[in-house]
CSV table of C-alpha atoms and ligand atoms in Angstrom, one decimal:
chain,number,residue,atom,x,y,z
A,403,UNK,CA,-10.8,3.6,38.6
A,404,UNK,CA,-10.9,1.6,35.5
A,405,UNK,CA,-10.4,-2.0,36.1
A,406,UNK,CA,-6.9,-3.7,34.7
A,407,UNK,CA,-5.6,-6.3,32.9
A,408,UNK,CA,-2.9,-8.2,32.2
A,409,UNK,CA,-0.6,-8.6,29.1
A,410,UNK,CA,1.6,-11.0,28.5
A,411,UNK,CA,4.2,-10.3,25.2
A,412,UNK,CA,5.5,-12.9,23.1
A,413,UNK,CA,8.2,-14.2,22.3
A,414,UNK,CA,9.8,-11.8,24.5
A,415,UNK,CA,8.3,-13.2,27.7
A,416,UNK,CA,7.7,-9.3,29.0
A,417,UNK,CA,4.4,-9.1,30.9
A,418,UNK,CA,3.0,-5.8,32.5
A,419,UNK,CA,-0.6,-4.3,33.4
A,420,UNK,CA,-2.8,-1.9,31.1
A,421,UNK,CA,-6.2,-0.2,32.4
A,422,UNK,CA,-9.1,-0.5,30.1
A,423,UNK,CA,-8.6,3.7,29.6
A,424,UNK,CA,-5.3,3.5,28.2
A,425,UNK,CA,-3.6,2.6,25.1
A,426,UNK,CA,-1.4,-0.6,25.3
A,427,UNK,CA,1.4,1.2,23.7
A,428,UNK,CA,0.8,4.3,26.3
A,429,UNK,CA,1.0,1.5,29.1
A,430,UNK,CA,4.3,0.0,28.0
A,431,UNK,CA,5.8,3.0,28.0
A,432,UNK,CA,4.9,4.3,31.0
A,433,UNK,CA,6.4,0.7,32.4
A,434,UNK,CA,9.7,1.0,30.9
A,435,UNK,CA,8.6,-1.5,27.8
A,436,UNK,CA,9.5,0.3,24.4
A,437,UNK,CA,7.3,-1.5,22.2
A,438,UNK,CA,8.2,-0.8,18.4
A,439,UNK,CA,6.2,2.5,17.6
A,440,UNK,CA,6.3,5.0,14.5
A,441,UNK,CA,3.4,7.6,14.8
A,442,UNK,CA,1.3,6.7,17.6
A,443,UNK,CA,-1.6,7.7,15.6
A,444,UNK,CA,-3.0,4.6,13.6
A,445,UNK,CA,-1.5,5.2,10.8
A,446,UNK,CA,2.0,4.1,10.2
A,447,UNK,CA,1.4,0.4,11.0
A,448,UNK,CA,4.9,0.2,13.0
A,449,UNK,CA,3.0,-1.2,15.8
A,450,UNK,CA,1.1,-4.3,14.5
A,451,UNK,CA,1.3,-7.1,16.6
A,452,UNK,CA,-1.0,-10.3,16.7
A,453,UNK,CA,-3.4,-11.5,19.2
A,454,UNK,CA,-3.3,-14.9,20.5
A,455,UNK,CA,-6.1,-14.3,23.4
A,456,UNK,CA,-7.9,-11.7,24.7
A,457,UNK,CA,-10.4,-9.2,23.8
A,458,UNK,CA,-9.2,-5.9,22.3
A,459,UNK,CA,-10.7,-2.7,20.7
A,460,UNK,CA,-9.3,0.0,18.7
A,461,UNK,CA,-9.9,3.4,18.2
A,462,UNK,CA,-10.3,5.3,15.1
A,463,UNK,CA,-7.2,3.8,12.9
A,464,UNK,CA,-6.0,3.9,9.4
A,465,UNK,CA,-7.0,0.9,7.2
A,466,UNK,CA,-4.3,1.8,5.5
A,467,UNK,CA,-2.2,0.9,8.5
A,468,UNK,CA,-4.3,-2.3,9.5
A,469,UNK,CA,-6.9,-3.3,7.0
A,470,UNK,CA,-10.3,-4.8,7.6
A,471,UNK,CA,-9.0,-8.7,7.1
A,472,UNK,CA,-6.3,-8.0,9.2
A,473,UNK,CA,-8.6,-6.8,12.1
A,474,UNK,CA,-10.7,-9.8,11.4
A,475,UNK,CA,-7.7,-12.5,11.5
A,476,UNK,CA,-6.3,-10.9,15.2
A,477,UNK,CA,-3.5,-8.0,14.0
A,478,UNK,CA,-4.0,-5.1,16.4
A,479,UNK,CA,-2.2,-1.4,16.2
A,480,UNK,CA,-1.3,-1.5,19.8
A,481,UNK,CA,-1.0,2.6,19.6
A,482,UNK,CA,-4.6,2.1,19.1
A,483,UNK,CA,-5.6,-0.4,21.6
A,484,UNK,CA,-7.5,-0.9,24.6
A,485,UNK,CA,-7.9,-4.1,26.7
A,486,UNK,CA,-11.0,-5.2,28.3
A,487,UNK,CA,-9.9,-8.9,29.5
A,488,UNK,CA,-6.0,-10.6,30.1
A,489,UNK,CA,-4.4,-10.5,26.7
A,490,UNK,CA,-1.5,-12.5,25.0
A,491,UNK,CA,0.1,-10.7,22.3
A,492,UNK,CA,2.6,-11.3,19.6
A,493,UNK,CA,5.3,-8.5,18.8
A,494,UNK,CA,6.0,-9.1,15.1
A,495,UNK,CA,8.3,-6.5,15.0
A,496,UNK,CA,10.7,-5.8,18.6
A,497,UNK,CA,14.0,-4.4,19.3
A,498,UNK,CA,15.7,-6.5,21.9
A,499,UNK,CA,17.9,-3.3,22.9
A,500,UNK,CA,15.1,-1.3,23.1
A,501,UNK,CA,12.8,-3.1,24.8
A,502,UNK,CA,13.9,-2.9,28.4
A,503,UNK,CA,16.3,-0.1,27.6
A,504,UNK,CA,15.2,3.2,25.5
A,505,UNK,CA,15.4,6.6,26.8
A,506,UNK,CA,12.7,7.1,29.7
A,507,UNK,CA,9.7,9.2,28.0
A,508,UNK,CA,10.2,12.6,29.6
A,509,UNK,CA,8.2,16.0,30.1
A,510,UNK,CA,10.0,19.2,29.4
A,511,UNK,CA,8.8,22.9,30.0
A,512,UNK,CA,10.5,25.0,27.6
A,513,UNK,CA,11.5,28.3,26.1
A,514,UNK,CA,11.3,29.7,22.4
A,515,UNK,CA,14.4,30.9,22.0
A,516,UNK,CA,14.3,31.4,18.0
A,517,UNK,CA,11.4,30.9,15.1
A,518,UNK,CA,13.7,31.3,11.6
A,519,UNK,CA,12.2,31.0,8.0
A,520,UNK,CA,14.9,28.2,5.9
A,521,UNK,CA,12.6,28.2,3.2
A,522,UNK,CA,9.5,29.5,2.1
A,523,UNK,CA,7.6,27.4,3.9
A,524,UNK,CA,10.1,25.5,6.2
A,525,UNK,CA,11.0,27.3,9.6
A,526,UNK,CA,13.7,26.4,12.3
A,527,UNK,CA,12.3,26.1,15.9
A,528,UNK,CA,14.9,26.5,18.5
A,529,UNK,CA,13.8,25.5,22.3
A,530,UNK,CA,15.7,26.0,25.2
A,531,UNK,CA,14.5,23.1,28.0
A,532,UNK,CA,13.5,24.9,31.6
A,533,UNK,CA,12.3,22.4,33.9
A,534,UNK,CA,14.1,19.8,34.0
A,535,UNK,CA,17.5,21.6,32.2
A,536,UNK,CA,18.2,18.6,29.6
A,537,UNK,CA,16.2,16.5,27.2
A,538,UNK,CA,17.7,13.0,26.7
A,539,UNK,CA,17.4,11.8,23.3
A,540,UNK,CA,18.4,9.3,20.2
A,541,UNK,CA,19.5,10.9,17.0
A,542,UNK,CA,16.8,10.7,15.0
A,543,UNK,CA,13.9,10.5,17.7
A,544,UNK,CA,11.0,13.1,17.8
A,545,UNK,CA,8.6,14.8,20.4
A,546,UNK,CA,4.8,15.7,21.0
A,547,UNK,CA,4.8,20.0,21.2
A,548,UNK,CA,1.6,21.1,23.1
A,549,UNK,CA,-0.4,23.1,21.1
A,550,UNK,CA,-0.6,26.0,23.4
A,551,UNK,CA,-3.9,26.3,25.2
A,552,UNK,CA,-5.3,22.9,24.3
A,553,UNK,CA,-4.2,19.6,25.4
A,554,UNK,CA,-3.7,18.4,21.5
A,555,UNK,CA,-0.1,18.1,20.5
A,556,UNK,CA,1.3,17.3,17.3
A,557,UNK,CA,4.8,15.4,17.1
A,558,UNK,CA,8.2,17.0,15.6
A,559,UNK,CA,11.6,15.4,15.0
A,560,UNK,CA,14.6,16.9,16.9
A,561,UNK,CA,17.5,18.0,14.4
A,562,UNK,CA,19.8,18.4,17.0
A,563,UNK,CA,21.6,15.7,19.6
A,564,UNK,CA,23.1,15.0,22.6
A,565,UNK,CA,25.9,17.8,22.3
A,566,UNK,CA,23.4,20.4,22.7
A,567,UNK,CA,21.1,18.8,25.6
A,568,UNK,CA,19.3,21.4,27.2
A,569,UNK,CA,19.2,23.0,23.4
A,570,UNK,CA,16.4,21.5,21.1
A,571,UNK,CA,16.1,22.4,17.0
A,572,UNK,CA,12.6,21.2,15.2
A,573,UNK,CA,12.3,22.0,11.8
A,574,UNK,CA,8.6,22.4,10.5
A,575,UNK,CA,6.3,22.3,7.8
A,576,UNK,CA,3.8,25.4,7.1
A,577,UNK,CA,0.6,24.4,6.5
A,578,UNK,CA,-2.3,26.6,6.0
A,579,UNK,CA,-4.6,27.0,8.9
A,580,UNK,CA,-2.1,24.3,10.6
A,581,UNK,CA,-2.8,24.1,14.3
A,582,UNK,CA,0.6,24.2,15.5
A,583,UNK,CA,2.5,25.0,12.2
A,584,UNK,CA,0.2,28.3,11.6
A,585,UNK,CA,0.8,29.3,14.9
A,586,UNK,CA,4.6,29.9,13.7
A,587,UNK,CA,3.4,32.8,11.6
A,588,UNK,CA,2.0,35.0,14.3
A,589,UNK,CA,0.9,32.4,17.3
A,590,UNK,CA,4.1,32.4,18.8
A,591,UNK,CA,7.1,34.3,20.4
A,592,UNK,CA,10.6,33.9,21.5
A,593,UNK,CA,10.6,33.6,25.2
A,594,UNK,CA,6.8,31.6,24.6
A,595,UNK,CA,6.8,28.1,26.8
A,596,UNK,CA,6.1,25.2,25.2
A,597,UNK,CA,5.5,21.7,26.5
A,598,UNK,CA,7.6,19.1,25.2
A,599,UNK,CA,7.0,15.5,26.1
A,600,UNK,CA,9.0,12.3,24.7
A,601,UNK,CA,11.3,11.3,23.2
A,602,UNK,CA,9.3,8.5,20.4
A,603,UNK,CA,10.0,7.1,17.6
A,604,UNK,CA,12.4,4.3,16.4
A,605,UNK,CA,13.8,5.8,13.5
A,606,UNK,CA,17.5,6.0,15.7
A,607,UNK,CA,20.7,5.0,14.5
A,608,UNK,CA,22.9,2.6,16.0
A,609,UNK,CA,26.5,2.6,17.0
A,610,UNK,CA,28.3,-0.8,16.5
A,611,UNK,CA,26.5,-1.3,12.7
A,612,UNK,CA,28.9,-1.3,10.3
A,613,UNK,CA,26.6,-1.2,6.9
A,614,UNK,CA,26.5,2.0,4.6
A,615,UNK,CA,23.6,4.2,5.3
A,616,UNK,CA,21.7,6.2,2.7
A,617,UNK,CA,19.5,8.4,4.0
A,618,UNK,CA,16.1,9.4,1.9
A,619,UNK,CA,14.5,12.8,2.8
A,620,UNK,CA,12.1,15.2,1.6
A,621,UNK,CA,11.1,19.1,3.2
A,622,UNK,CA,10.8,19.1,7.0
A,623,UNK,CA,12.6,15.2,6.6
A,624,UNK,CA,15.6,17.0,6.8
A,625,UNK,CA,15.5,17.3,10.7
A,626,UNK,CA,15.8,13.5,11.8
A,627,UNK,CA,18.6,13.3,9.4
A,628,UNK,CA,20.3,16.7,10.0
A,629,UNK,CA,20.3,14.6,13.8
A,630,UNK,CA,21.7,11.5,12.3
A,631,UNK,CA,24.1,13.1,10.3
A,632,UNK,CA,25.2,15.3,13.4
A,633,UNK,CA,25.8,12.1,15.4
A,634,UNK,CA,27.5,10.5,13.0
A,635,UNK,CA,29.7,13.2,12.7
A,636,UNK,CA,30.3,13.7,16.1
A,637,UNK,CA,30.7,10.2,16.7
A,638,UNK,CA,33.9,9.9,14.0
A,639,UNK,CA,31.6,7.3,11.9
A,640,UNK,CA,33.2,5.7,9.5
A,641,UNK,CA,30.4,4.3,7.5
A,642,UNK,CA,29.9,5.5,3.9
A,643,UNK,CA,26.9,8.1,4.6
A,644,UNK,CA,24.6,8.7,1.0
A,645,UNK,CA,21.9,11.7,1.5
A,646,UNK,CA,18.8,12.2,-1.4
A,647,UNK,CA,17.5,15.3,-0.7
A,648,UNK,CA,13.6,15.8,-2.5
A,649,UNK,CA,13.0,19.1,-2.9
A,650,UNK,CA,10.9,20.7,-5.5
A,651,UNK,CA,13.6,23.5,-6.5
A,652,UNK,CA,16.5,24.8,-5.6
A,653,UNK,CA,14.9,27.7,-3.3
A,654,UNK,CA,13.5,24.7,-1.5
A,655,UNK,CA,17.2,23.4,0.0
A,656,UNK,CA,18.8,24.7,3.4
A,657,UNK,CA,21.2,23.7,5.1
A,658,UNK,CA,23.4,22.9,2.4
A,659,UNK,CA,26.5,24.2,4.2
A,660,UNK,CA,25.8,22.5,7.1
A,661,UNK,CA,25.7,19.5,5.5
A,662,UNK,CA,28.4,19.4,3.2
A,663,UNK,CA,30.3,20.8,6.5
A,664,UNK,CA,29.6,17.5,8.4
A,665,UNK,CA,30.0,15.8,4.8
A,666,UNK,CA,33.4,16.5,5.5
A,667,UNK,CA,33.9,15.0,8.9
A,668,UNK,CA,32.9,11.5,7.3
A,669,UNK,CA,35.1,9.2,5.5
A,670,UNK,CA,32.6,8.6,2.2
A,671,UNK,CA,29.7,11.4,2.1
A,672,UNK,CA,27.3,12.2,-0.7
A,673,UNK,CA,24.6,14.5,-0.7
A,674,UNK,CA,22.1,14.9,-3.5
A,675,UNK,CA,19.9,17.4,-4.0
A,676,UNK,CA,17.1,16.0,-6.1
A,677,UNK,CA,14.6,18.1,-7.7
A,678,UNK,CA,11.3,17.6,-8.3
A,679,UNK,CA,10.0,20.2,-10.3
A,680,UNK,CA,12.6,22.3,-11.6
A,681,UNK,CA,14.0,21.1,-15.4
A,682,UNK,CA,18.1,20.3,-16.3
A,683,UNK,CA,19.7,23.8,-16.5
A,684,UNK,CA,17.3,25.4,-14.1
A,685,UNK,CA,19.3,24.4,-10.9
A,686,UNK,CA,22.4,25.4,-12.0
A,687,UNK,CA,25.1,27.8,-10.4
A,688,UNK,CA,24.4,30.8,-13.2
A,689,UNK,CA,20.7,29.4,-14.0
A,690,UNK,CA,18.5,28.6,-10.7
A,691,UNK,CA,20.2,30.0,-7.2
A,692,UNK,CA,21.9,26.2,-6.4
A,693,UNK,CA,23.6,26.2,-3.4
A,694,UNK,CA,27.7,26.2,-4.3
A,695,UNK,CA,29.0,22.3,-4.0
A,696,UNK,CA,25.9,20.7,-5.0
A,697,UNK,CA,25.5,18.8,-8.6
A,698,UNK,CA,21.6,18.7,-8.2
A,699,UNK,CA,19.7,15.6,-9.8
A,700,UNK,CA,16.4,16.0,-11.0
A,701,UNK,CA,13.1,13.6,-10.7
A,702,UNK,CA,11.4,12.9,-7.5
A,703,UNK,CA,13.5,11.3,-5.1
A,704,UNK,CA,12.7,7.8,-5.0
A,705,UNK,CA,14.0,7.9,-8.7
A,706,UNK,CA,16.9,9.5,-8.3
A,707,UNK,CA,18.1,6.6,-5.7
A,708,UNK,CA,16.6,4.4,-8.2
A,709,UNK,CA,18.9,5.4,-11.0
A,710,UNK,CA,22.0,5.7,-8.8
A,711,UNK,CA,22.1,3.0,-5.9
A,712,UNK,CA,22.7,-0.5,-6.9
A,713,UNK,CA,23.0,-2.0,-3.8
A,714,UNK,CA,20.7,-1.5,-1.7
A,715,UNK,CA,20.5,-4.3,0.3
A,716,UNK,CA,23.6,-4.0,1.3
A,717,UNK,CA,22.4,-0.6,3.2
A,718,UNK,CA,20.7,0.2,5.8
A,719,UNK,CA,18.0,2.8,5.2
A,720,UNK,CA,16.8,5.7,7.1
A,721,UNK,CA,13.6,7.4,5.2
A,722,UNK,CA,11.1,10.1,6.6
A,723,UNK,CA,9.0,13.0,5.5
A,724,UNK,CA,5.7,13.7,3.6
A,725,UNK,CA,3.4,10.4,3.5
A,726,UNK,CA,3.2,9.8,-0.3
A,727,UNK,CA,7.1,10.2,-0.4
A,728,UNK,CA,7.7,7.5,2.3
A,729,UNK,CA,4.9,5.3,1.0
A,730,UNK,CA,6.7,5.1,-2.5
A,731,UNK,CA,10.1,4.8,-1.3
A,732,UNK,CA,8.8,2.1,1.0
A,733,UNK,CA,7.3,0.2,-1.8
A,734,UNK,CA,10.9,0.7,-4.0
A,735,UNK,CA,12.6,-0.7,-1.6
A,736,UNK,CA,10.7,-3.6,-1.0
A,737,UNK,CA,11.1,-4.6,-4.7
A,738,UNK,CA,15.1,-3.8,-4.0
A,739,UNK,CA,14.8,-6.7,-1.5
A,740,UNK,CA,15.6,-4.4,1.3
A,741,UNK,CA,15.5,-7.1,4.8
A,742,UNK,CA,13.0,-4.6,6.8
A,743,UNK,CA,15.3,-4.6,10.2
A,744,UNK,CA,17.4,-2.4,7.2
A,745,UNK,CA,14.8,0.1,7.1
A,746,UNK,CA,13.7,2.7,9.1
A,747,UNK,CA,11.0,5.7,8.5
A,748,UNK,CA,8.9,8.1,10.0
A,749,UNK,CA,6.2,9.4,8.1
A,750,UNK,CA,5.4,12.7,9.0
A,751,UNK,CA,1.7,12.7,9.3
A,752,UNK,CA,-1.0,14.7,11.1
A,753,UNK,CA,-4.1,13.3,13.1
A,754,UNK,CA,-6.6,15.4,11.1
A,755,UNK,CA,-5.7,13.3,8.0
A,756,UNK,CA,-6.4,9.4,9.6
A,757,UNK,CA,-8.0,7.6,6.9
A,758,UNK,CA,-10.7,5.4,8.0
A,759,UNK,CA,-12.9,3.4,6.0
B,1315,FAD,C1,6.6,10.7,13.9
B,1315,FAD,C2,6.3,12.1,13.3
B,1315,FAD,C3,7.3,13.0,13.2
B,1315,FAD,C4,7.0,14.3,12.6
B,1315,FAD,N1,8.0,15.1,12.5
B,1315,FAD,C5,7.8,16.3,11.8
B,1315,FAD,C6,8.8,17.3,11.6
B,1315,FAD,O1,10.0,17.1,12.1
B,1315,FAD,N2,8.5,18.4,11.0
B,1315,FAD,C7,7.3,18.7,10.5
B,1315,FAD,O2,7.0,19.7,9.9
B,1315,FAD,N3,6.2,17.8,10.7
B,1315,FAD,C8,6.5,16.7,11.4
B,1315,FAD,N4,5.4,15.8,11.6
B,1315,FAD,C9,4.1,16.2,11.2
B,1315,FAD,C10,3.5,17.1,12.3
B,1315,FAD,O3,3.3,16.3,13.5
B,1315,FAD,C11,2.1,17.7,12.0
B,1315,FAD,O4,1.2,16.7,11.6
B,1315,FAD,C12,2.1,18.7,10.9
B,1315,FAD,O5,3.0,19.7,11.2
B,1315,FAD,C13,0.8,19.3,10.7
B,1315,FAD,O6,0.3,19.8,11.9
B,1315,FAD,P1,-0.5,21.2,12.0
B,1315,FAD,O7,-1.1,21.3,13.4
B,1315,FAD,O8,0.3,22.3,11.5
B,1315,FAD,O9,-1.6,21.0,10.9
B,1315,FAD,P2,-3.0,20.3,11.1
B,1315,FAD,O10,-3.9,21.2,11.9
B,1315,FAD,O11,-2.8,18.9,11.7
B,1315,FAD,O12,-3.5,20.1,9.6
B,1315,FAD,C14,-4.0,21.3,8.9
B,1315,FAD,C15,-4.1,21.0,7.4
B,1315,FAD,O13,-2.8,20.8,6.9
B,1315,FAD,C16,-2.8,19.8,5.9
B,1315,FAD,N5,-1.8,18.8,6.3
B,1315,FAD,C17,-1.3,18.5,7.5
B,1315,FAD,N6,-0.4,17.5,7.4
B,1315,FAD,C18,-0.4,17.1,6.2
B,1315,FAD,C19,0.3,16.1,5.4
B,1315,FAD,N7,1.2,15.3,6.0
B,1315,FAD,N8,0.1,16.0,4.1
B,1315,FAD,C20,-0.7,16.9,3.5
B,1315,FAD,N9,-1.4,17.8,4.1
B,1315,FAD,C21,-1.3,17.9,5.4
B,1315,FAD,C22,-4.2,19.2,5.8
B,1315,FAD,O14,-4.9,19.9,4.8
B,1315,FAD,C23,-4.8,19.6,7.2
B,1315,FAD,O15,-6.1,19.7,7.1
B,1315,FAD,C24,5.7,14.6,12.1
B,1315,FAD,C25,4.7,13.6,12.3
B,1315,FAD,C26,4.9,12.4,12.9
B,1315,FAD,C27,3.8,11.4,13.0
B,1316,FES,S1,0.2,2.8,13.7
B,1316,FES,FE1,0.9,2.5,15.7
B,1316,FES,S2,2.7,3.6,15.8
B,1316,FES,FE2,2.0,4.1,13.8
């Protein structure tokens, strides 16, 4: 057995065990601590902390997530991280409700129950849990699938909620030779099992805040909102809900019904559909098939907010989909003076494409 060690968490005064084999991150959870965490891969950086003692190592990372001076003054991606003596470490970033009390991590057998094109290269995933019956769950949290037959997984945001427990919605990305996402093609069936473990992630929404939320989303980013959305909804939210859309034409939106539909249910809703790569005229109702009820804006999407939100610190922000999209909205709204406890975001990357230097 590999020997153990002790870490000690500041400021929140938490302290629990990790064995040299497993990731710091991966030991938290399995005591109940839910550290801050985005990807779990290296490459998000929502899980840089600071090392006041001890001796850690990482494995292979993004420096784009913790660069080489970083390493070298003591900041650690504790997704990463293994400890070989007693460590104290310094969360930079924490959520005190969180901590001690996020939804247990959980392993779910499952059931396909339906694989639906949205888009031409979007598909709904609909699960139906087995063993145990329900999946508990945040708005807005996402799972690791099992690719079937290896023990890789790669992670997928649920775009359904607590009203449907036992009934789980994913909406992915097709990427050539994709190891899950090809697999959607002719890899997999209805009534196929799939292994679901989770939930992660810490892009959640929280009753009891009061500031407007403006949601930024591109492609399969529509399924950790479609969740928010849902819950706010359901929940009879009354905070002013704004939702940019990126997509590169009109044939690219789904949904659109759905979302105006739960639009409707909110006191102050706005959805815009902002196009990247169609032209003015294109979208239209007689010119490009737009869905009916949507005005669409054209530009990518981090312009489009640009042009139209004012306020943005004022806001708080929920943001995920491709990298390059969440990287430049991320930097926008730094320069908007966004405080970062405003901001949430998953990026939705894969392990094959960790940047190392
Ligand atoms: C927190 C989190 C949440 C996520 N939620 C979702 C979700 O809800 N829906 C969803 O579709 N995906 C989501 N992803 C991404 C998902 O986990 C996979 O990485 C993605 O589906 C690719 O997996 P794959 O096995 O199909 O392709 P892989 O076998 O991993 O990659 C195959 C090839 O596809 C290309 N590729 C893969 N990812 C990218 C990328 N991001 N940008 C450019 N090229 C790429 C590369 O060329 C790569 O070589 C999420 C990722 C994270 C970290
Ligand atoms: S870098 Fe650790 S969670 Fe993303």
């Amino acid at each position: 057995m590999a020997d153990t060690h002790k870490i000690y968490f500041e400021p929140v005064d938490i302290e629990m065990e990790v064995g040299e084999d497993e990731k710091i991150l991966d030991a938290a959870f399995r005591q109940g601590i839910h550290l801050m965490h985005g990807c779990r891969e290296g490459q998000c950086s929502a899980c840089k902390s600071y090392i006041l003692e001890g001796e850690i190592q990482m494995e292979r990372y993004s420096t784009f997530a913790c660069n080489d001076a970083e390493v070298e003054e003591g900041y650690v991606l504790l997704c990463r991280a293994h400890a070989f003596s007693d460590c104290t470490i310094e969360l930079l970033n924490f959520d005190e409700d969180e901590l001690l009390g996020g939804v247990p991590i959980q392993d779910v057998r499952t059931r396909v129950t339906a694989i639906e094109p949205m888009t031409r290269d979007i598909v709904s995933l609909r699960l139906t849990a087995i063993e145990p019956a329900t999946y508990e769950f945040k708005p807005g949290q996402y799972s690791d699938i099992t690719i079937p037959g290896t023990d890789e997984h790669r992670s997928f945001s649920m775009a359904t909620t607590q009203s449907t427990p036992g009934e789980v919605e994913f909406l992915i990305k097709k990427y050539p030779g994709g190891r899950f996402s090809a697999l959607l093609d002719d890899g997999l069936s209805v009534g196929d099992e799939l292994h679901v473990n989770g939930p992660y992630g810490s892009f959640t929404i929280k009753d009891g805040h009061a500031l407007p939320v403006v949601c930024i989303g591109g492609g399969a980013g529509m399924a950790p909102i479609l969740s928010l959305l849902r819950h706010l909804n359901e929940t009879g939210s009354t905070r002013p809900v704004r939702f940019y859309y990126g997509a590169r034409t009109a044939a690219d939106l789904f949904y659109v019904d759905e979302i105006l539909a739960l639009g409707e249910g909110l006191r102050d809703f706005e959805f815009v559909a902002c196009l990247s790569e169609s032209l003015p005229g294109a979208g239209s109702p007689d010119g490009g098939g737009m869905p009916p009820g949507v005005s669409p804006e054209f530009g990518n999407v981090t312009d489009v907010v640009a042009r139209r939100e004012e306020a943005l610190a004022k806001c708080e922000v929920y943001l995920c989909g491709p990298p390059p999209m969440v990287d430049a909205a991320l930097a926008f709204l730094e320069q908007q003076g966004v405080p970062n406890d405003q901001v949430f975001h998953d990026s939705f990357t894969s392990p094959v494409t960790v940047v190392t230097t």
